[in-house]
Short mmCIF file of C-alpha atoms and ligand atoms in Angstrom, two decimals:
data_model
loop_
_atom_site.label_atom_id
_atom_site.label_comp_id
_atom_site.label_asym_id
_atom_site.label_seq_id
_atom_site.Cartn_x
_atom_site.Cartn_y
_atom_site.Cartn_z
CA MET A 25 -26.68 -7.89 -6.83
CA PHE A 26 -24.13 -8.01 -9.63
CA LEU A 27 -22.08 -5.40 -7.82
CA LEU A 28 -22.18 -7.44 -4.63
CA LEU A 29 -20.90 -10.52 -6.47
CA HIS A 30 -18.24 -8.41 -8.14
CA HIS A 31 -17.00 -7.13 -4.77
CA LEU A 32 -17.14 -10.57 -3.20
CA GLY A 33 -15.17 -11.97 -6.12
CA ARG A 34 -12.48 -9.35 -5.74
CA TYR A 35 -12.41 -9.89 -1.99
CA PHE A 36 -11.69 -13.60 -2.44
CA LEU A 37 -9.17 -12.89 -5.18
CA MET A 38 -7.37 -10.61 -2.74
CA LEU A 39 -7.36 -13.31 -0.08
CA GLY A 40 -6.04 -15.79 -2.64
CA SER A 41 -3.26 -13.49 -3.76
CA LEU A 42 -1.94 -13.34 -0.19
CA PHE A 43 -0.48 -16.77 -0.52
CA VAL A 44 1.55 -16.33 -3.65
CA ALA A 45 4.12 -14.85 -1.33
CA ARG A 46 7.66 -14.68 -2.49
CA GLU A 47 9.30 -12.40 0.02
CA LYS A 48 11.63 -13.70 2.68
CA VAL A 49 10.00 -15.41 5.64
CA ARG A 50 11.67 -12.97 8.02
CA VAL A 51 9.76 -10.10 6.42
CA TYR A 52 6.48 -11.76 7.35
CA VAL A 53 7.60 -12.81 10.82
CA ASP A 54 8.78 -9.28 11.65
CA GLY A 55 5.67 -7.75 10.14
CA THR A 56 3.33 -10.07 12.01
CA LEU A 57 5.04 -9.41 15.34
CA ARG A 58 4.84 -5.67 14.73
CA GLU A 59 1.16 -5.78 13.82
CA THR A 60 0.30 -8.05 16.75
CA TYR A 61 2.04 -5.70 19.13
CA GLN A 62 0.46 -2.57 17.70
CA LEU A 63 -3.01 -4.07 17.62
CA GLY A 64 -2.75 -5.73 21.01
CA VAL A 65 -1.11 -3.01 23.05
CA GLY A 66 -2.82 -0.22 21.11
CA SER A 67 -6.26 -1.62 21.91
CA LEU A 68 -5.75 -2.54 25.56
CA MET A 69 -7.04 0.73 26.96
CA ILE A 70 -10.29 0.76 25.03
CA VAL A 71 -10.86 -2.92 25.80
CA LEU A 72 -10.26 -2.22 29.47
CA ILE A 73 -12.73 0.64 29.61
CA THR A 74 -15.52 -1.07 27.67
CA SER A 75 -15.16 -4.38 29.47
CA VAL A 76 -15.15 -3.09 33.03
CA PHE A 77 -18.21 -0.95 32.41
CA ILE A 78 -20.11 -3.65 30.56
CA GLY A 79 -19.47 -6.09 33.39
CA ALA A 80 -20.63 -3.55 35.94
CA VAL A 81 -23.77 -2.63 33.99
CA THR A 82 -24.73 -6.24 33.38
CA THR A 83 -24.54 -6.93 37.09
CA VAL A 84 -26.73 -3.97 37.98
CA ASN A 85 -29.25 -4.74 35.22
CA THR A 86 -29.46 -8.41 36.07
CA ALA A 87 -29.91 -7.67 39.74
CA TYR A 88 -32.74 -5.27 38.88
CA GLN A 89 -34.51 -7.88 36.75
CA LEU A 90 -34.09 -10.65 39.31
CA SER A 91 -35.16 -8.63 42.34
CA SER A 92 -37.30 -11.39 43.74
CA ALA A 93 -36.77 -13.84 46.56
CA LEU A 94 -37.41 -16.73 44.17
CA PHE A 95 -33.95 -16.52 42.64
CA PRO A 96 -30.76 -17.32 44.51
CA PRO A 97 -28.44 -14.25 44.45
CA SER A 98 -25.60 -16.29 42.98
CA LEU A 99 -27.65 -16.46 39.77
CA ILE A 100 -26.54 -12.89 39.07
CA GLY A 101 -22.93 -14.04 38.91
CA SER A 102 -23.91 -16.94 36.67
CA ILE A 103 -25.77 -14.75 34.21
CA VAL A 104 -23.08 -12.09 34.06
CA SER A 105 -20.49 -14.78 33.44
CA THR A 106 -22.37 -16.68 30.73
CA THR A 107 -23.52 -13.66 28.76
CA GLY A 108 -20.09 -12.12 29.16
CA ILE A 109 -18.17 -15.09 27.84
CA MET A 110 -20.60 -16.05 25.12
CA GLU A 111 -21.70 -12.71 23.82
CA PHE A 112 -20.51 -9.48 25.37
CA ALA A 113 -16.78 -10.12 25.54
CA PRO A 114 -16.31 -11.35 21.97
CA THR A 115 -19.06 -9.44 20.18
CA ILE A 116 -19.09 -6.03 21.83
CA THR A 117 -15.32 -5.90 22.07
CA SER A 118 -15.10 -6.77 18.37
CA LEU A 119 -17.66 -4.13 17.45
CA VAL A 120 -15.61 -1.56 19.30
CA LEU A 121 -12.43 -2.80 17.66
CA ALA A 122 -14.11 -2.77 14.24
CA GLY A 123 -14.34 0.99 14.67
CA LYS A 124 -10.83 1.47 15.93
CA VAL A 125 -8.87 -1.12 13.97
CA GLY A 126 -11.01 -1.14 10.83
CA SER A 127 -10.81 2.60 10.22
CA ASN A 128 -7.12 2.63 11.05
CA ILE A 129 -6.23 -0.11 8.57
CA ALA A 130 -8.48 1.18 5.79
CA SER A 131 -7.17 4.73 5.99
CA GLN A 132 -3.58 3.58 6.20
CA LEU A 133 -3.80 1.35 3.13
CA GLY A 134 -6.00 3.86 1.32
CA THR A 135 -3.45 6.61 1.80
CA MET A 136 -0.70 4.32 0.58
CA ARG A 137 -2.79 3.60 -2.50
CA VAL A 138 -3.60 7.19 -3.44
CA THR A 139 -0.04 8.39 -2.85
CA GLU A 140 1.20 5.58 -5.12
CA GLN A 141 3.15 3.84 -2.37
CA ILE A 142 1.47 0.57 -3.32
CA ASP A 143 2.42 1.13 -6.96
CA ALA A 144 5.98 1.72 -5.81
CA LEU A 145 5.99 -1.68 -4.10
CA GLU A 146 4.58 -3.30 -7.23
CA VAL A 147 7.19 -1.73 -9.49
CA MET A 148 9.91 -3.11 -7.22
CA GLY A 149 8.50 -6.57 -7.84
CA ILE A 150 7.10 -7.00 -4.34
CA ASN A 151 3.76 -8.73 -3.86
CA SER A 152 2.01 -5.76 -2.28
CA THR A 153 -1.02 -7.69 -1.04
CA SER A 154 0.97 -10.26 0.84
CA TYR A 155 3.54 -7.75 2.07
CA LEU A 156 0.94 -5.32 3.42
CA ILE A 157 -2.07 -7.47 4.26
CA LEU A 158 -0.81 -10.85 5.41
CA PRO A 159 0.99 -9.53 8.53
CA LYS A 160 -2.12 -7.56 9.50
CA LEU A 161 -4.33 -10.63 9.19
CA LEU A 162 -1.96 -12.87 11.10
CA GLY A 163 -1.50 -10.17 13.72
CA ALA A 164 -5.27 -9.96 14.18
CA LEU A 165 -5.61 -13.73 14.48
CA ILE A 166 -3.09 -13.66 17.32
CA ALA A 167 -4.14 -10.44 19.06
CA PHE A 168 -7.93 -10.79 18.95
CA PRO A 169 -8.24 -13.95 21.07
CA ILE A 170 -5.85 -12.46 23.62
CA LEU A 171 -7.75 -9.18 23.78
CA ILE A 172 -11.04 -10.98 24.14
CA ILE A 173 -9.77 -13.21 26.94
CA VAL A 174 -8.68 -10.02 28.69
CA ALA A 175 -12.11 -8.51 27.98
CA ALA A 176 -13.94 -11.49 29.48
CA PHE A 177 -11.78 -11.40 32.56
CA LEU A 178 -12.33 -7.67 33.03
CA GLN A 179 -16.07 -8.03 32.61
CA HIS A 180 -16.13 -10.52 35.46
CA LEU A 181 -14.02 -8.17 37.50
CA GLY A 182 -16.23 -5.19 36.68
CA GLY A 183 -19.36 -7.17 37.60
CA LEU A 184 -17.86 -8.43 40.82
CA VAL A 185 -16.70 -5.01 41.94
CA ALA A 186 -19.97 -3.30 40.98
CA GLY A 187 -21.96 -5.91 42.89
CA GLU A 188 -19.84 -5.46 45.97
CA VAL A 189 -19.67 -1.67 45.87
CA ALA A 190 -23.38 -1.17 45.30
CA GLY A 191 -24.17 -3.74 47.95
CA ILE A 192 -26.10 -5.89 45.45
CA ILE A 193 -24.22 -9.11 45.87
CA PRO A 194 -21.17 -10.05 47.95
CA SER A 195 -18.17 -10.96 45.90
CA SER A 196 -17.99 -14.48 47.29
CA VAL A 197 -21.55 -15.18 46.18
CA PHE A 198 -20.83 -13.70 42.77
CA HIS A 199 -17.80 -15.91 42.46
CA GLN A 200 -19.86 -18.92 43.49
CA GLY A 201 -22.39 -18.11 40.75
CA VAL A 202 -19.64 -17.88 38.16
CA MET A 203 -18.16 -21.22 39.15
CA ASN A 204 -21.58 -22.90 39.11
CA VAL A 205 -21.96 -22.38 35.38
CA TYR A 206 -18.35 -22.55 34.25
CA ASP A 207 -18.15 -24.62 31.06
CA PRO A 208 -15.01 -24.93 28.94
CA PHE A 209 -17.12 -25.15 25.80
CA GLN A 210 -18.26 -21.57 26.33
CA VAL A 211 -14.67 -20.45 26.40
CA GLN A 212 -13.96 -22.36 23.20
CA PHE A 213 -16.98 -20.75 21.62
CA MET A 214 -15.68 -17.33 22.65
CA LEU A 215 -12.28 -18.04 21.15
CA ILE A 216 -13.75 -19.28 17.88
CA LYS A 217 -15.80 -16.11 17.66
CA SER A 218 -12.82 -13.92 18.39
CA VAL A 219 -10.78 -15.51 15.59
CA VAL A 220 -13.63 -15.19 13.11
CA PHE A 221 -14.38 -11.59 14.06
CA GLY A 222 -10.72 -10.60 13.97
CA PHE A 223 -10.33 -12.09 10.53
CA LEU A 224 -13.48 -10.41 9.20
CA ILE A 225 -12.68 -6.96 10.58
CA THR A 226 -9.13 -6.98 9.29
CA SER A 227 -9.74 -8.52 5.90
CA ILE A 228 -12.70 -6.24 5.16
CA ALA A 229 -10.75 -3.15 6.21
CA CYS A 230 -7.77 -4.22 4.10
CA PHE A 231 -10.04 -4.78 1.13
CA GLN A 232 -11.68 -1.38 1.47
CA GLY A 233 -8.38 0.43 1.87
CA PHE A 234 -6.33 -1.47 -0.66
CA TYR A 235 -8.61 -0.82 -3.62
CA VAL A 236 -9.33 2.86 -3.06
CA ARG A 237 -9.30 5.02 -6.17
CA GLY A 238 -9.05 8.77 -5.94
CA GLY A 239 -7.94 11.00 -3.10
CA ALA A 240 -8.52 12.07 0.48
CA PHE A 241 -12.30 11.98 0.11
CA GLU A 242 -12.31 8.39 -1.08
CA VAL A 243 -9.92 7.36 1.69
CA GLY A 244 -12.38 8.75 4.24
CA ASP A 245 -15.19 6.92 2.50
CA ALA A 246 -13.26 3.65 2.53
CA SER A 247 -12.57 4.06 6.21
CA LYS A 248 -16.27 4.57 6.92
CA LYS A 249 -17.24 1.56 4.82
CA ALA A 250 -14.64 -0.58 6.57
CA VAL A 251 -16.28 0.16 9.91
CA VAL A 252 -19.89 -0.27 8.75
CA ARG A 253 -19.26 -3.45 6.79
CA GLY A 254 -17.03 -4.84 9.50
CA CYS A 255 -19.82 -4.37 12.05
CA ILE A 256 -22.41 -5.95 9.79
CA ALA A 257 -20.13 -8.89 9.14
CA ILE A 258 -19.65 -9.38 12.88
CA LEU A 259 -23.36 -9.35 13.62
CA VAL A 260 -24.24 -11.73 10.78
CA SER A 261 -21.46 -14.17 11.57
CA ASP A 262 -22.32 -13.96 15.27
CA TYR A 263 -25.78 -15.23 14.47
CA VAL A 264 -24.49 -17.89 12.07
CA LEU A 265 -21.98 -19.17 14.61
CA ALA A 266 -24.59 -19.30 17.35
CA GLN A 267 -26.94 -21.24 15.08
CA THR A 268 -24.35 -23.75 13.96
CA LEU A 269 -22.29 -24.28 17.10
CA LEU A 270 -24.89 -24.14 19.87
CA MET B 9 18.50 -3.89 -23.50
CA SER B 10 16.39 -1.43 -25.41
CA ILE B 11 12.67 -1.14 -24.79
CA ILE B 12 10.38 -1.15 -27.79
CA ILE B 13 6.76 -0.18 -27.52
CA GLU B 14 4.34 -1.08 -30.29
CA ASN B 15 0.95 0.41 -30.94
CA ILE B 16 0.13 1.23 -27.29
CA HIS B 17 -3.50 2.19 -26.75
CA LYS B 18 -5.05 3.18 -23.45
CA SER B 19 -8.47 4.60 -22.63
CA PHE B 20 -10.16 5.54 -19.40
CA GLY B 21 -13.88 5.30 -20.08
CA GLU B 22 -14.55 7.70 -22.92
CA ALA B 23 -11.15 9.34 -22.78
CA HIS B 24 -8.80 7.83 -25.33
CA VAL B 25 -5.50 8.88 -23.77
CA LEU B 26 -2.96 6.93 -25.83
CA LYS B 27 -3.83 6.31 -29.46
CA GLY B 28 -1.29 3.87 -30.78
CA ILE B 29 2.28 4.78 -29.85
CA ASP B 30 5.38 3.17 -31.31
CA PHE B 31 8.84 4.03 -30.07
CA THR B 32 12.24 2.55 -29.34
CA PHE B 33 13.85 3.59 -26.08
CA LYS B 34 17.52 3.08 -26.71
CA HIS B 35 20.05 1.41 -24.49
CA ARG B 36 22.72 3.63 -22.88
CA GLU B 37 20.82 6.73 -23.90
CA MET B 38 18.80 9.44 -22.24
CA ASN B 39 15.34 8.92 -23.69
CA MET B 40 13.02 11.80 -22.97
CA ILE B 41 9.28 12.09 -23.24
CA LEU B 42 7.84 15.56 -23.84
CA GLY B 43 4.26 16.66 -24.03
CA GLY B 44 1.62 18.93 -22.56
CA SER B 45 0.13 18.42 -19.13
CA GLY B 46 -2.53 15.72 -19.16
CA GLY B 47 -1.15 14.41 -22.43
CA GLY B 48 -0.67 10.87 -21.18
CA LYS B 49 3.04 10.82 -20.39
CA THR B 50 2.60 9.31 -16.96
CA VAL B 51 0.06 6.84 -18.30
CA LEU B 52 2.53 5.74 -20.97
CA LEU B 53 5.23 5.24 -18.36
CA LYS B 54 2.87 3.19 -16.20
CA THR B 55 1.98 0.89 -19.09
CA MET B 56 5.70 0.32 -19.55
CA VAL B 57 6.59 -0.48 -15.93
CA GLY B 58 3.67 -2.82 -15.52
CA LEU B 59 1.26 -0.72 -13.48
CA LEU B 60 -1.44 -0.11 -16.07
CA PRO B 61 -2.17 -2.77 -18.67
CA PRO B 62 -2.50 -1.21 -22.12
CA ASP B 63 -5.76 -1.90 -23.96
CA LYS B 64 -3.75 -2.89 -26.99
CA GLY B 65 -0.10 -3.07 -27.96
CA ARG B 66 3.13 -4.56 -26.69
CA VAL B 67 5.96 -3.45 -24.41
CA LEU B 68 9.10 -5.34 -25.36
CA TYR B 69 12.05 -5.57 -22.98
CA ASP B 70 14.85 -7.20 -24.94
CA GLY B 71 12.24 -8.74 -27.18
CA GLN B 72 10.06 -10.07 -24.31
CA ASP B 73 6.56 -8.67 -24.12
CA PHE B 74 6.08 -7.61 -20.49
CA TRP B 75 2.32 -8.05 -20.56
CA ALA B 76 2.55 -11.56 -22.02
CA LEU B 77 4.90 -12.84 -19.30
CA ASP B 78 3.64 -14.86 -16.36
CA VAL B 79 3.58 -13.27 -12.92
CA ARG B 80 6.89 -14.75 -11.84
CA ALA B 81 8.74 -13.55 -14.94
CA GLN B 82 7.15 -10.12 -14.57
CA ARG B 83 8.43 -9.92 -11.01
CA ALA B 84 11.91 -10.94 -12.07
CA LEU B 85 11.92 -8.25 -14.73
CA ARG B 86 10.63 -5.68 -12.26
CA THR B 87 13.65 -6.13 -10.04
CA GLN B 88 15.65 -4.65 -12.93
CA ILE B 89 13.42 -1.60 -13.13
CA GLY B 90 13.92 1.52 -11.04
CA MET B 91 11.21 4.12 -11.01
CA LEU B 92 10.82 7.63 -9.68
CA PHE B 93 7.16 8.58 -9.36
CA GLN B 94 5.83 12.02 -10.19
CA GLY B 95 4.75 12.41 -6.56
CA SER B 96 7.85 10.58 -5.24
CA ALA B 97 5.72 7.87 -3.55
CA LEU B 98 8.06 7.51 -0.59
CA PHE B 99 6.91 5.16 2.17
CA ASP B 100 5.83 7.63 4.82
CA SER B 101 6.15 5.21 7.70
CA MET B 102 9.88 4.91 7.02
CA THR B 103 12.79 7.31 7.34
CA VAL B 104 14.79 8.48 4.34
CA GLU B 105 17.41 5.87 5.06
CA GLU B 106 14.87 3.06 5.42
CA ASN B 107 13.16 4.10 2.20
CA VAL B 108 16.37 3.83 0.23
CA ALA B 109 17.40 0.61 1.96
CA PHE B 110 14.02 -1.01 1.45
CA PRO B 111 14.49 -2.56 -2.03
CA MET B 112 17.85 -3.97 -0.96
CA GLN B 113 16.43 -5.46 2.23
CA MET B 114 13.48 -6.98 0.47
CA LEU B 115 15.07 -8.24 -2.71
CA THR B 116 18.70 -9.04 -1.99
CA ASN B 117 20.65 -10.96 0.61
CA ALA B 118 23.02 -8.10 1.31
CA HIS B 119 23.93 -7.71 4.96
CA LYS B 120 23.48 -4.64 7.12
CA GLY B 121 26.90 -3.10 6.52
CA GLU B 122 26.65 -3.41 2.76
CA ILE B 123 23.18 -1.92 2.75
CA ALA B 124 24.23 1.00 4.94
CA ASP B 125 27.20 1.76 2.67
CA ARG B 126 25.12 1.61 -0.46
CA VAL B 127 22.40 3.82 1.08
CA SER B 128 24.92 6.46 2.14
CA TYR B 129 26.50 6.35 -1.29
CA CYS B 130 23.14 6.80 -3.07
CA LEU B 131 22.08 9.64 -0.78
CA GLU B 132 25.38 11.38 -1.37
CA ARG B 133 24.95 11.04 -5.12
CA VAL B 134 21.61 12.85 -4.96
CA ASN B 135 23.15 15.55 -2.80
CA LEU B 136 21.34 14.65 0.40
CA PRO B 137 23.95 13.80 2.99
CA GLY B 138 22.97 13.98 6.65
CA LYS B 139 19.22 13.60 6.15
CA HIS B 140 19.16 9.87 6.88
CA LYS B 141 16.91 9.96 9.90
CA LEU B 142 14.21 12.34 8.64
CA PHE B 143 10.74 11.18 7.65
CA PRO B 144 9.26 12.06 4.25
CA SER B 145 6.80 14.45 5.90
CA GLU B 146 9.79 16.47 7.09
CA LEU B 147 11.22 16.93 3.58
CA SER B 148 10.55 19.51 0.91
CA GLY B 149 9.10 18.40 -2.42
CA GLY B 150 12.45 18.58 -4.15
CA MET B 151 14.16 16.62 -1.38
CA LYS B 152 11.52 13.91 -1.70
CA LYS B 153 12.24 13.70 -5.41
CA ARG B 154 15.90 13.16 -4.68
CA VAL B 155 15.21 10.45 -2.09
CA GLY B 156 12.95 8.87 -4.73
CA ILE B 157 15.84 8.85 -7.18
CA ALA B 158 18.16 7.36 -4.57
CA ARG B 159 15.63 4.61 -3.94
CA ALA B 160 15.21 3.98 -7.66
CA ILE B 161 18.92 3.50 -8.26
CA VAL B 162 19.85 1.60 -5.11
CA LEU B 163 19.65 -1.78 -6.83
CA GLN B 164 21.53 -0.58 -9.92
CA PRO B 165 18.61 -1.15 -12.28
CA ARG B 166 19.06 -1.79 -15.97
CA TYR B 167 16.03 0.33 -16.78
CA LEU B 168 15.44 3.63 -15.04
CA PHE B 169 12.15 5.51 -15.35
CA CYS B 170 11.86 9.03 -13.99
CA ASP B 171 8.60 10.95 -13.98
CA GLU B 172 9.65 14.60 -13.81
CA PRO B 173 12.85 14.26 -11.76
CA ASN B 174 13.44 18.00 -11.95
CA SER B 175 10.11 19.54 -11.14
CA GLY B 176 10.24 21.49 -7.93
CA LEU B 177 14.02 21.74 -7.86
CA ASP B 178 16.07 24.93 -8.03
CA PRO B 179 18.14 25.26 -11.23
CA GLN B 180 21.33 24.28 -9.49
CA THR B 181 20.02 21.09 -7.94
CA ALA B 182 18.19 20.33 -11.16
CA LYS B 183 21.52 20.46 -12.93
CA VAL B 184 23.11 18.17 -10.34
CA ILE B 185 20.31 15.66 -10.80
CA ASP B 186 20.59 15.84 -14.59
CA GLU B 187 24.31 15.19 -14.44
CA LEU B 188 23.76 12.36 -12.00
CA LEU B 189 21.23 10.71 -14.30
CA VAL B 190 23.57 11.03 -17.27
CA GLU B 191 26.52 9.61 -15.34
CA LEU B 192 24.52 6.69 -14.05
CA THR B 193 23.13 5.95 -17.48
CA TYR B 194 26.57 5.66 -19.02
CA GLU B 195 28.34 4.13 -16.00
CA HIS B 196 25.81 1.38 -15.44
CA GLU B 197 24.77 1.07 -19.08
CA MET B 198 21.14 1.73 -18.29
CA THR B 199 18.21 2.46 -20.53
CA THR B 200 16.94 5.68 -19.02
CA ILE B 201 13.53 7.16 -19.72
CA ILE B 202 12.70 10.57 -18.40
CA ILE B 203 9.55 12.60 -18.53
CA SER B 204 10.46 16.23 -18.30
CA HIS B 205 8.93 19.66 -18.44
CA ASP B 206 12.31 21.24 -17.86
CA ILE B 207 13.40 22.40 -21.24
CA ASN B 208 16.94 23.09 -20.07
CA SER B 209 17.50 19.50 -19.19
CA VAL B 210 15.97 18.41 -22.49
CA LEU B 211 18.43 20.57 -24.38
CA ASN B 212 21.36 19.54 -22.22
CA ILE B 213 21.01 15.83 -21.80
CA ALA B 214 18.35 14.29 -24.08
CA ASP B 215 19.71 11.84 -26.65
CA HIS B 216 16.44 10.63 -28.03
CA ILE B 217 13.18 12.53 -27.70
CA LEU B 218 9.56 11.43 -28.00
CA PHE B 219 7.01 14.23 -28.32
CA LEU B 220 3.44 13.21 -27.45
CA TYR B 221 0.63 15.29 -28.83
CA GLN B 222 -3.08 14.46 -28.72
CA GLY B 223 -2.38 10.88 -27.73
CA LYS B 224 0.01 10.19 -30.57
CA LYS B 225 3.70 10.33 -31.30
CA GLU B 226 3.91 13.65 -33.07
CA TRP B 227 7.66 13.79 -33.43
CA GLU B 228 10.87 11.98 -32.51
CA GLY B 229 14.50 12.88 -32.85
CA SER B 230 17.67 14.03 -31.18
CA ARG B 231 18.22 17.32 -29.33
CA GLN B 232 20.02 18.77 -32.35
CA GLN B 233 17.05 17.93 -34.53
CA LEU B 234 14.77 19.46 -31.89
CA ARG B 235 16.35 22.87 -32.35
CA GLU B 236 15.85 22.78 -36.09
CA THR B 237 12.42 21.21 -36.19
CA ASP B 238 9.67 22.61 -38.36
CA ASN B 239 6.96 20.48 -36.78
CA ILE B 240 4.25 23.01 -35.89
CA PRO B 241 2.83 21.49 -32.65
CA LEU B 242 6.35 20.88 -31.36
CA LYS B 243 7.44 24.41 -32.23
CA THR B 244 4.39 25.80 -30.50
CA PHE B 245 5.12 23.65 -27.46
CA LEU B 246 8.74 24.80 -27.37
CA ARG B 247 7.86 28.42 -27.94
CA THR B 248 5.40 28.48 -25.05
CA SER B 249 8.10 26.88 -22.93
CA GLY B 250 10.20 29.94 -23.68
CA LEU B 251 12.82 27.91 -25.44
CA ILE B 252 12.89 29.28 -28.96
CA THR B 253 11.46 32.50 -30.24
N1 ATP C 29 -6.21 6.09 -13.28
C1 ATP C 29 -6.80 6.94 -14.11
N2 ATP C 29 -8.13 6.88 -14.29
C2 ATP C 29 -8.76 7.70 -15.13
N3 ATP C 29 -8.14 8.62 -15.90
C3 ATP C 29 -6.82 8.74 -15.78
C4 ATP C 29 -6.08 7.89 -14.89
N4 ATP C 29 -4.78 8.23 -15.00
C5 ATP C 29 -4.71 9.22 -15.89
N5 ATP C 29 -5.93 9.53 -16.38
C6 ATP C 29 -6.22 10.53 -17.40
O1 ATP C 29 -5.28 10.37 -18.45
C7 ATP C 29 -4.86 11.62 -18.94
C8 ATP C 29 -3.34 11.65 -18.98
O2 ATP C 29 -2.82 11.68 -17.67
P1 ATP C 29 -1.28 11.68 -17.35
O3 ATP C 29 -1.15 11.59 -15.88
O4 ATP C 29 -0.61 10.63 -18.15
O5 ATP C 29 -0.80 13.10 -17.85
P2 ATP C 29 0.68 13.66 -17.93
O6 ATP C 29 1.03 13.77 -19.37
O7 ATP C 29 1.57 12.85 -17.07
O8 ATP C 29 0.50 15.11 -17.34
P3 ATP C 29 1.42 15.93 -16.32
O9 ATP C 29 2.51 16.51 -17.13
O10 ATP C 29 0.52 16.98 -15.80
O11 ATP C 29 1.90 14.99 -15.29
C9 ATP C 29 -5.47 12.68 -18.07
O12 ATP C 29 -6.52 13.27 -18.79
C10 ATP C 29 -6.01 11.94 -16.87
O13 ATP C 29 -7.22 12.50 -16.49
MG1 MG C 30 2.49 13.07 -15.32
#
């Protein structure tokens, strides 16, 4: 318990120290653009693969569960759309990205720590937390919503194509089902989630990596913890957000 | 412009590494720290440059205690400090050129041309022309050291700290680096502090020597005095270094 409080305290101290920035604004603008690009473009492929397959699988599963004449076929499209926007696109995509982005950030910062690159920044009089972490956080806050919009779109596409190809539901009916339940609030909810998840994944990974002590072994450990804790944080906050906003 | 340390103590858990060290690092002189491996030389340097807070004691830059300053004043002072790390600590995502340019880009308003000129000049001084575009992973250990020195001097610091600038260099390059450090110290009126295992450079360039032994200052003096010392631990240390017989 004490240890948990200790870590939480240090985590918030780290977040606080981000804003005693003193470097030139251009440094942060350039850094943020670079991180946004790397995160966004670097994650497109994995988002594409997961999203298309999840959309397809949801369609097939839903069709299997609703195989009764009582339900209109367009309901399949409605269910795939709602679950996709509200849960699968933001949450599953973020869980996947927690693995990819979290381990990447933690091992990068961890290596910089154990090879004294962070000390070198400090000796120069540079605020190492804001220089290294702030652009990553801002980059995530920009890239995550974009990636998750892409993910939601691709899930719809995957569902639509799977329905058509397997002869489960014609694409026009699927589309009709989607439009029947379209609600801008759901999209807002998805975007709120994506911002929260992006922030949690990145800040936790930065925290794990930045405070590593030791060598290669500890860097690996930090990278593992970044992924595990990032995933837990996503699942807990997912529940909290659903409870408070729905 | 001198740096005075007073009663510096530092422990890690049970290990009492520094047990009360007093010393004056003189301005415009080559101050050298000697001592056995694991003796706390690097730790002492880190308490001086602001990386490891001492448990007790003061580090006075021109009379100002570094560890009593507020964060802003510490930062301002740090821009006058250049440091070469024992493991070089180059930024491995940047090329040689970018590494050396980095402090200038971050901390000054110099424009591109000025920075490029200064970077070329510094790399030439450390005998590394034509390696601008390589990444640290493509350099040998000794080359990394030299890039580290170039990066440390790019802003013309008033205080230069070097943790083993010569280790891993061939005798000839080691000599070039020694001469460079001496020239810079006198040209730019720096206070230079060097940790060294290289007994040749100690005998050739050290003005003022601090010998650490068992966490304490065992001996201090000039290089002339070093040759004539009758301090037993120091003599043993020098003898095992193959210096005197
Ligand atoms: N961050 C740290 N945490 C715990 N112990 C440390 C830390 N840094 C150094 N030490 C311990 O302090 C002692 C002195 O280390 P230091 O690096 O200063 O030695 P050194 O004199 O520089 O040796 P070398 O010549 O081999 O570089 C060692 O016993 C080391 O284990
Ligand atoms: Mg050392």
